[in-house]
Amino acid sequence: MLSVPASLSPARFDAVVIGAGPVGLACAIEIQRRGLSVVVVDKGALVNSLIGYPTNMEFFSTPELLEIGGHPFVTANYKPHREEGLDYYQRVARAENLPLRLYERVLRLDGEPGQYRVVTEKATISTRYVVVATGFYDVPVLLNVPGEDLPHVSHYYKEPYQHAGQRVLVVGAKNSAAKAALALTRAGAQATLVVRGVEVSASVKYWIRPDLLNRIAEGRIQAHFQTTVEAIRPGEVDLLTPEGPLTVAADYVYALTGYRPDYRLLQALGIGTQSDAACTPTYNPDTFETNRPGVYLAGTVCGGLNTSRWFIENGRHHARVIAAHVAPD
């Protein structure tokens, strides 16, 4: 792993990978192994999304499905935790000596195929190829209600301990909301779950969903189904339930309603979007090349709003396909 200051780095690379998550690192490794120069640019830290995940979060995948570059993911756990993942991907980046430009936001892509210029907030990088592996975790799906921007409202859940003795409202029906509601309850918070649909999502993992339903049934977690948030104020939240308006007490609100790709960045890179329900970015499914020749997508960003289509375990395989296309044998 090599941090490359903007003032010292070369102005040109064969390929620029935007996004230093697991899939972006996998792409950089495969491209570099084919003899091309590559640099990884990210607006945040190395594997920034994992840093934002809850403390001690357990991956849903087993370690061999999270491996990149052929580096073994060694762990004593059947399913590794967030901290082990952070350590693993940082060690892989160091072992592969990947050039990194972290905390450097990409603004746009200028130029023509073969002669692109990636413009960041710090520099302009000339390149032949661009791989966009930006995931979706940085842009939350908003409730779009009054008070959503108040300081006691968050779209990211980290850990429950600061909420002991507090009344916490959790909005959402999937894994993140389910796990947060359970952890908050066990840490001494009074959790209330708000679900827009008629039930907790069937996609919640099989070992989490029964636990949550049992806690709701016994009254430890209050749950409102077919309910939406209408407004948030300090100390309380207005809901619209099937029985009518309801105001509930809440010292803190976690709006865990999902995330979406950064479409503004995709537009700034000149990548089109299809007119389907998922607003899927335009790319060739056989090569992952977008409507801009020499510009590729990799990982979860390929699914658009369908963020459950691609994960680390299947998105990492995009790396070899893209590398073979930019540097064929």
Short mmCIF file of C-alpha atoms in Angstrom, two decimals:
data_model
loop_
_atom_site.label_atom_id
_atom_site.label_comp_id
_atom_site.label_asym_id
_atom_site.label_seq_id
_atom_site.Cartn_x
_atom_site.Cartn_y
_atom_site.Cartn_z
CA MET A 1 0.00 0.00 0.00
CA LEU A 2 1.52 3.27 -1.10
CA SER A 3 -0.05 6.59 -0.25
CA VAL A 4 0.51 8.94 -3.15
CA PRO A 5 0.44 12.66 -2.29
CA ALA A 6 -1.02 14.75 -5.11
CA SER A 7 2.12 16.88 -5.32
CA LEU A 8 4.43 13.88 -5.76
CA SER A 9 2.39 11.38 -7.78
CA PRO A 10 2.82 10.94 -11.54
CA ALA A 11 0.28 12.76 -13.67
CA ARG A 12 -0.54 9.67 -15.70
CA PHE A 13 -1.58 6.07 -15.03
CA ASP A 14 -2.86 3.42 -17.40
CA ALA A 15 -5.93 3.00 -15.20
CA VAL A 16 -7.66 4.90 -12.42
CA VAL A 17 -9.91 2.99 -10.04
CA ILE A 18 -12.46 5.19 -8.27
CA GLY A 19 -13.38 3.58 -4.97
CA ALA A 20 -11.04 1.90 -2.46
CA GLY A 21 -13.51 -0.71 -1.23
CA PRO A 22 -12.94 -4.46 -1.58
CA VAL A 23 -14.12 -4.57 -5.21
CA GLY A 24 -12.09 -1.50 -6.18
CA LEU A 25 -8.99 -3.03 -4.60
CA ALA A 26 -9.66 -6.30 -6.44
CA CYS A 27 -9.85 -4.42 -9.76
CA ALA A 28 -6.61 -2.56 -9.07
CA ILE A 29 -4.83 -5.81 -8.18
CA GLU A 30 -5.90 -7.60 -11.36
CA ILE A 31 -5.06 -4.64 -13.61
CA GLN A 32 -1.66 -4.14 -11.96
CA ARG A 33 -0.85 -7.83 -12.34
CA ARG A 34 -1.35 -7.49 -16.08
CA GLY A 35 1.48 -4.96 -16.24
CA LEU A 36 -0.51 -1.74 -16.30
CA SER A 37 0.07 1.15 -13.93
CA VAL A 38 -2.92 1.87 -11.71
CA VAL A 39 -3.94 4.22 -8.93
CA VAL A 40 -6.91 3.95 -6.55
CA VAL A 41 -8.71 7.18 -5.67
CA ASP A 42 -11.27 7.47 -2.86
CA LYS A 43 -12.98 10.43 -1.22
CA GLY A 44 -12.55 8.72 2.15
CA ALA A 45 -10.43 6.13 3.89
CA LEU A 46 -9.34 2.73 2.64
CA VAL A 47 -12.45 0.48 2.65
CA ASN A 48 -14.36 3.50 3.89
CA SER A 49 -17.75 1.75 3.90
CA LEU A 50 -16.49 -0.92 6.30
CA ILE A 51 -15.30 1.81 8.63
CA GLY A 52 -18.87 3.09 8.69
CA TYR A 53 -20.36 -0.32 9.48
CA PRO A 54 -21.55 -1.06 13.04
CA THR A 55 -18.91 -2.01 15.61
CA ASN A 56 -18.28 -5.77 15.68
CA MET A 57 -20.65 -6.28 12.75
CA GLU A 58 -20.62 -9.87 11.50
CA PHE A 59 -20.40 -10.36 7.74
CA PHE A 60 -23.13 -12.48 6.23
CA SER A 61 -20.49 -14.23 4.09
CA THR A 62 -17.84 -16.74 5.07
CA PRO A 63 -14.20 -15.59 4.76
CA GLU A 64 -13.35 -17.39 1.51
CA LEU A 65 -16.14 -15.47 -0.24
CA LEU A 66 -14.61 -12.15 0.83
CA GLU A 67 -11.09 -12.87 -0.40
CA ILE A 68 -9.51 -10.78 -3.17
CA GLY A 69 -6.32 -11.24 -5.15
CA GLY A 70 -5.92 -14.82 -3.95
CA HIS A 71 -4.91 -13.68 -0.46
CA PRO A 72 -6.32 -16.02 2.24
CA PHE A 73 -8.69 -14.43 4.73
CA VAL A 74 -7.62 -16.17 7.93
CA THR A 75 -10.03 -16.04 10.87
CA ALA A 76 -11.11 -18.32 13.69
CA ASN A 77 -14.74 -17.29 13.12
CA TYR A 78 -17.17 -18.97 10.76
CA LYS A 79 -18.21 -15.48 9.63
CA PRO A 80 -15.64 -12.72 10.11
CA HIS A 81 -16.33 -9.46 11.90
CA ARG A 82 -15.96 -5.91 10.61
CA GLU A 83 -12.62 -5.35 12.36
CA GLU A 84 -11.17 -8.50 10.79
CA GLY A 85 -12.32 -7.32 7.38
CA LEU A 86 -10.70 -3.93 7.87
CA ASP A 87 -7.43 -5.58 8.84
CA TYR A 88 -7.57 -8.06 5.95
CA TYR A 89 -8.18 -5.52 3.16
CA GLN A 90 -5.54 -3.15 4.52
CA ARG A 91 -3.02 -6.00 4.61
CA VAL A 92 -3.89 -6.97 1.03
CA ALA A 93 -3.41 -3.39 -0.17
CA ARG A 94 0.00 -3.31 1.51
CA ALA A 95 1.03 -6.71 0.15
CA GLU A 96 0.14 -5.63 -3.39
CA ASN A 97 1.77 -2.21 -2.93
CA LEU A 98 -1.24 -0.50 -4.46
CA PRO A 99 -0.85 3.25 -5.07
CA LEU A 100 -3.62 5.03 -3.16
CA ARG A 101 -4.94 8.56 -3.20
CA LEU A 102 -7.27 8.70 -0.21
CA TYR A 103 -9.45 11.56 1.02
CA GLU A 104 -9.50 12.91 -2.53
CA ARG A 105 -12.91 13.39 -4.12
CA VAL A 106 -13.34 12.83 -7.88
CA LEU A 107 -15.21 15.70 -9.51
CA ARG A 108 -15.57 14.75 -13.17
CA LEU A 109 -14.08 12.95 -16.16
CA ASP A 110 -12.84 14.97 -19.15
CA GLY A 111 -11.28 13.96 -22.45
CA GLU A 112 -11.83 11.23 -25.00
CA PRO A 113 -11.35 7.43 -25.02
CA GLY A 114 -7.70 6.58 -24.43
CA GLN A 115 -6.98 10.14 -23.33
CA TYR A 116 -9.14 10.69 -20.28
CA ARG A 117 -8.49 13.14 -17.47
CA VAL A 118 -9.85 12.31 -14.03
CA VAL A 119 -10.32 15.64 -12.30
CA THR A 120 -10.23 15.49 -8.51
CA GLU A 121 -10.40 18.23 -5.90
CA LYS A 122 -6.58 18.07 -5.68
CA ALA A 123 -5.23 17.19 -9.13
CA THR A 124 -5.87 16.04 -12.69
CA ILE A 125 -4.83 12.47 -13.55
CA SER A 126 -4.40 11.40 -17.16
CA THR A 127 -5.39 7.83 -17.90
CA ARG A 128 -6.49 5.39 -20.58
CA TYR A 129 -9.03 3.51 -18.49
CA VAL A 130 -11.33 4.26 -15.56
CA VAL A 131 -13.02 1.75 -13.26
CA VAL A 132 -15.85 3.01 -11.06
CA ALA A 133 -16.31 0.86 -7.95
CA THR A 134 -18.02 3.33 -5.64
CA GLY A 135 -20.70 1.07 -4.13
CA PHE A 136 -23.76 2.73 -2.62
CA TYR A 137 -23.25 3.15 1.14
CA ASP A 138 -22.38 6.86 1.10
CA VAL A 139 -25.77 8.17 -0.09
CA PRO A 140 -28.69 7.34 2.22
CA VAL A 141 -32.27 7.09 0.97
CA LEU A 142 -33.94 10.03 2.68
CA LEU A 143 -37.32 10.13 4.36
CA ASN A 144 -37.79 13.66 3.02
CA VAL A 145 -39.68 14.83 6.09
CA PRO A 146 -39.33 17.93 8.28
CA GLY A 147 -36.68 17.49 10.96
CA GLU A 148 -34.67 14.82 9.16
CA ASP A 149 -31.62 17.08 9.32
CA LEU A 150 -31.76 17.50 13.12
CA PRO A 151 -28.63 16.44 15.04
CA HIS A 152 -30.39 13.56 16.81
CA VAL A 153 -31.28 11.87 13.49
CA SER A 154 -28.85 9.55 11.72
CA HIS A 155 -28.91 7.28 8.68
CA TYR A 156 -25.97 5.27 10.02
CA TYR A 157 -26.05 3.06 13.08
CA LYS A 158 -22.75 2.35 14.85
CA GLU A 159 -23.38 0.86 18.31
CA PRO A 160 -26.09 0.96 20.96
CA TYR A 161 -24.32 1.80 24.20
CA GLN A 162 -24.77 5.58 24.15
CA HIS A 163 -28.54 5.06 24.05
CA ALA A 164 -28.98 3.16 27.33
CA GLY A 165 -32.08 4.53 29.05
CA GLN A 166 -33.16 6.45 25.94
CA ARG A 167 -36.19 6.15 23.70
CA VAL A 168 -34.94 5.34 20.21
CA LEU A 169 -37.02 5.18 17.04
CA VAL A 170 -35.71 2.90 14.28
CA VAL A 171 -37.15 3.28 10.78
CA GLY A 172 -36.76 0.37 8.39
CA ALA A 173 -37.70 -3.26 7.80
CA LYS A 174 -34.51 -4.97 6.66
CA ASN A 175 -31.31 -6.32 8.20
CA SER A 176 -29.81 -3.03 9.37
CA ALA A 177 -32.97 -1.90 11.13
CA ALA A 178 -33.63 -5.34 12.62
CA LYS A 179 -30.13 -5.68 14.04
CA ALA A 180 -30.14 -2.11 15.38
CA ALA A 181 -33.49 -2.55 17.14
CA LEU A 182 -32.32 -5.78 18.77
CA ALA A 183 -28.96 -4.37 19.88
CA LEU A 184 -30.53 -1.19 21.25
CA THR A 185 -33.04 -3.20 23.27
CA ARG A 186 -30.35 -5.41 24.77
CA ALA A 187 -28.24 -2.37 25.64
CA GLY A 188 -31.01 -0.86 27.74
CA ALA A 189 -32.74 1.41 25.24
CA GLN A 190 -36.49 1.53 24.65
CA ALA A 191 -36.69 0.77 20.94
CA THR A 192 -39.62 1.49 18.65
CA LEU A 193 -39.60 0.10 15.12
CA VAL A 194 -41.44 1.82 12.27
CA VAL A 195 -42.08 -0.25 9.14
CA ARG A 196 -43.70 1.07 5.98
CA GLY A 197 -44.86 -2.40 4.90
CA VAL A 198 -47.15 -4.92 6.52
CA GLU A 199 -44.36 -6.90 8.18
CA VAL A 200 -40.63 -7.17 8.79
CA SER A 201 -39.03 -7.93 5.43
CA ALA A 202 -38.74 -11.59 4.52
CA SER A 203 -35.19 -10.80 3.33
CA VAL A 204 -34.00 -10.32 6.93
CA LYS A 205 -31.55 -13.13 7.69
CA TYR A 206 -33.10 -16.30 9.04
CA TRP A 207 -31.31 -16.10 12.40
CA ILE A 208 -32.26 -12.43 12.95
CA ARG A 209 -35.92 -12.26 11.89
CA PRO A 210 -37.36 -14.72 14.48
CA ASP A 211 -35.43 -12.98 17.24
CA LEU A 212 -36.91 -9.62 16.26
CA LEU A 213 -40.45 -10.99 15.88
CA ASN A 214 -40.24 -12.62 19.30
CA ARG A 215 -39.08 -9.39 20.93
CA ILE A 216 -41.99 -7.56 19.28
CA ALA A 217 -44.44 -10.25 20.38
CA GLU A 218 -43.34 -10.03 24.01
CA GLY A 219 -43.53 -6.22 23.97
CA ARG A 220 -39.85 -5.43 24.47
CA ILE A 221 -39.81 -3.71 21.07
CA GLN A 222 -42.78 -1.61 20.04
CA ALA A 223 -43.54 -1.94 16.33
CA HIS A 224 -45.78 0.09 14.00
CA PHE A 225 -46.50 -1.49 10.61
CA GLN A 226 -47.96 0.17 7.52
CA THR A 227 -46.66 3.34 9.11
CA THR A 228 -44.69 6.31 7.79
CA VAL A 229 -42.79 9.12 9.47
CA GLU A 230 -44.41 12.51 8.90
CA ALA A 231 -42.15 14.83 10.92
CA ILE A 232 -39.34 14.75 13.47
CA ARG A 233 -38.89 17.18 16.35
CA PRO A 234 -36.65 17.19 19.42
CA GLY A 235 -38.07 14.52 21.71
CA GLU A 236 -40.89 13.27 19.48
CA VAL A 237 -41.84 11.97 16.05
CA ASP A 238 -45.12 12.26 14.17
CA LEU A 239 -46.26 9.01 12.53
CA LEU A 240 -49.09 8.18 10.19
CA THR A 241 -50.45 4.76 11.15
CA PRO A 242 -53.40 2.77 9.72
CA GLU A 243 -55.44 4.06 12.68
CA GLY A 244 -54.47 7.67 12.00
CA PRO A 245 -51.83 10.19 13.18
CA LEU A 246 -49.74 9.24 16.20
CA THR A 247 -46.98 11.12 18.03
CA VAL A 248 -44.40 9.00 19.85
CA ALA A 249 -41.55 9.99 22.14
CA ALA A 250 -38.04 9.63 20.73
CA ASP A 251 -34.73 10.91 22.04
CA TYR A 252 -32.92 9.63 18.95
CA VAL A 253 -33.94 8.47 15.47
CA TYR A 254 -32.18 5.99 13.21
CA ALA A 255 -33.58 6.21 9.68
CA LEU A 256 -32.15 2.96 8.29
CA THR A 257 -34.07 3.08 5.05
CA GLY A 258 -31.31 2.02 2.70
CA TYR A 259 -28.71 3.62 0.48
CA ARG A 260 -28.22 4.34 -3.21
CA PRO A 261 -25.38 4.93 -5.68
CA ASP A 262 -24.02 8.42 -6.13
CA TYR A 263 -25.83 9.28 -9.36
CA ARG A 264 -24.39 12.79 -9.38
CA LEU A 265 -20.91 11.30 -9.64
CA LEU A 266 -21.99 8.88 -12.36
CA GLN A 267 -23.43 11.81 -14.30
CA ALA A 268 -20.23 13.81 -13.82
CA LEU A 269 -18.31 10.85 -15.23
CA GLY A 270 -20.60 10.75 -18.27
CA ILE A 271 -22.15 7.39 -17.41
CA GLY A 272 -25.73 7.00 -18.56
CA THR A 273 -28.66 5.53 -16.65
CA GLN A 274 -31.29 3.17 -17.99
CA SER A 275 -35.00 3.93 -17.71
CA ASP A 276 -35.80 0.80 -15.67
CA ALA A 277 -37.19 0.82 -12.13
CA ALA A 278 -33.72 0.33 -10.64
CA CYS A 279 -32.20 3.26 -12.59
CA THR A 280 -29.45 0.83 -13.58
CA PRO A 281 -26.28 2.49 -14.87
CA THR A 282 -25.55 1.78 -18.53
CA TYR A 283 -22.95 -0.93 -19.06
CA ASN A 284 -22.25 -4.07 -21.07
CA PRO A 285 -22.96 -7.05 -18.80
CA ASP A 286 -20.28 -9.11 -20.56
CA THR A 287 -17.43 -6.62 -20.13
CA PHE A 288 -18.78 -4.08 -17.58
CA GLU A 289 -17.80 -1.28 -19.98
CA THR A 290 -20.17 1.69 -19.83
CA ASN A 291 -21.45 3.93 -22.59
CA ARG A 292 -18.10 5.75 -22.39
CA PRO A 293 -15.49 3.50 -24.04
CA GLY A 294 -12.75 2.56 -21.60
CA VAL A 295 -14.85 3.42 -18.55
CA TYR A 296 -16.09 0.45 -16.50
CA LEU A 297 -18.36 -0.27 -13.55
CA ALA A 298 -17.60 -2.88 -10.87
CA GLY A 299 -19.40 -4.15 -7.79
CA THR A 300 -22.64 -3.00 -6.23
CA VAL A 301 -22.88 0.21 -8.24
CA CYS A 302 -23.79 -1.97 -11.24
CA GLY A 303 -27.18 -2.73 -9.70
CA GLY A 304 -28.34 0.86 -9.42
CA LEU A 305 -31.15 1.06 -6.89
CA ASN A 306 -31.21 -2.73 -6.73
CA THR A 307 -28.52 -2.74 -4.07
CA SER A 308 -29.05 -6.39 -3.16
CA ARG A 309 -27.94 -7.72 -6.55
CA TRP A 310 -24.18 -7.42 -6.09
CA PHE A 311 -22.07 -7.95 -2.99
CA ILE A 312 -18.37 -8.38 -2.25
CA GLU A 313 -18.61 -12.12 -2.90
CA ASN A 314 -19.93 -11.78 -6.47
CA GLY A 315 -18.79 -8.25 -7.29
CA ARG A 316 -15.12 -9.14 -6.72
CA HIS A 317 -15.27 -11.35 -9.83
CA HIS A 318 -15.86 -8.28 -11.98
CA ALA A 319 -12.18 -7.47 -11.48
CA ARG A 320 -10.80 -10.23 -13.70
CA VAL A 321 -13.36 -9.58 -16.43
CA ILE A 322 -12.46 -5.89 -16.56
CA ALA A 323 -8.72 -6.51 -16.34
CA ALA A 324 -8.89 -9.01 -19.21
CA HIS A 325 -10.76 -6.46 -21.31
CA VAL A 326 -8.34 -3.59 -20.74
CA ALA A 327 -5.21 -5.77 -20.99
CA PRO A 328 -6.00 -8.94 -22.97
CA ASP A 329 -3.45 -11.75 -23.07
#
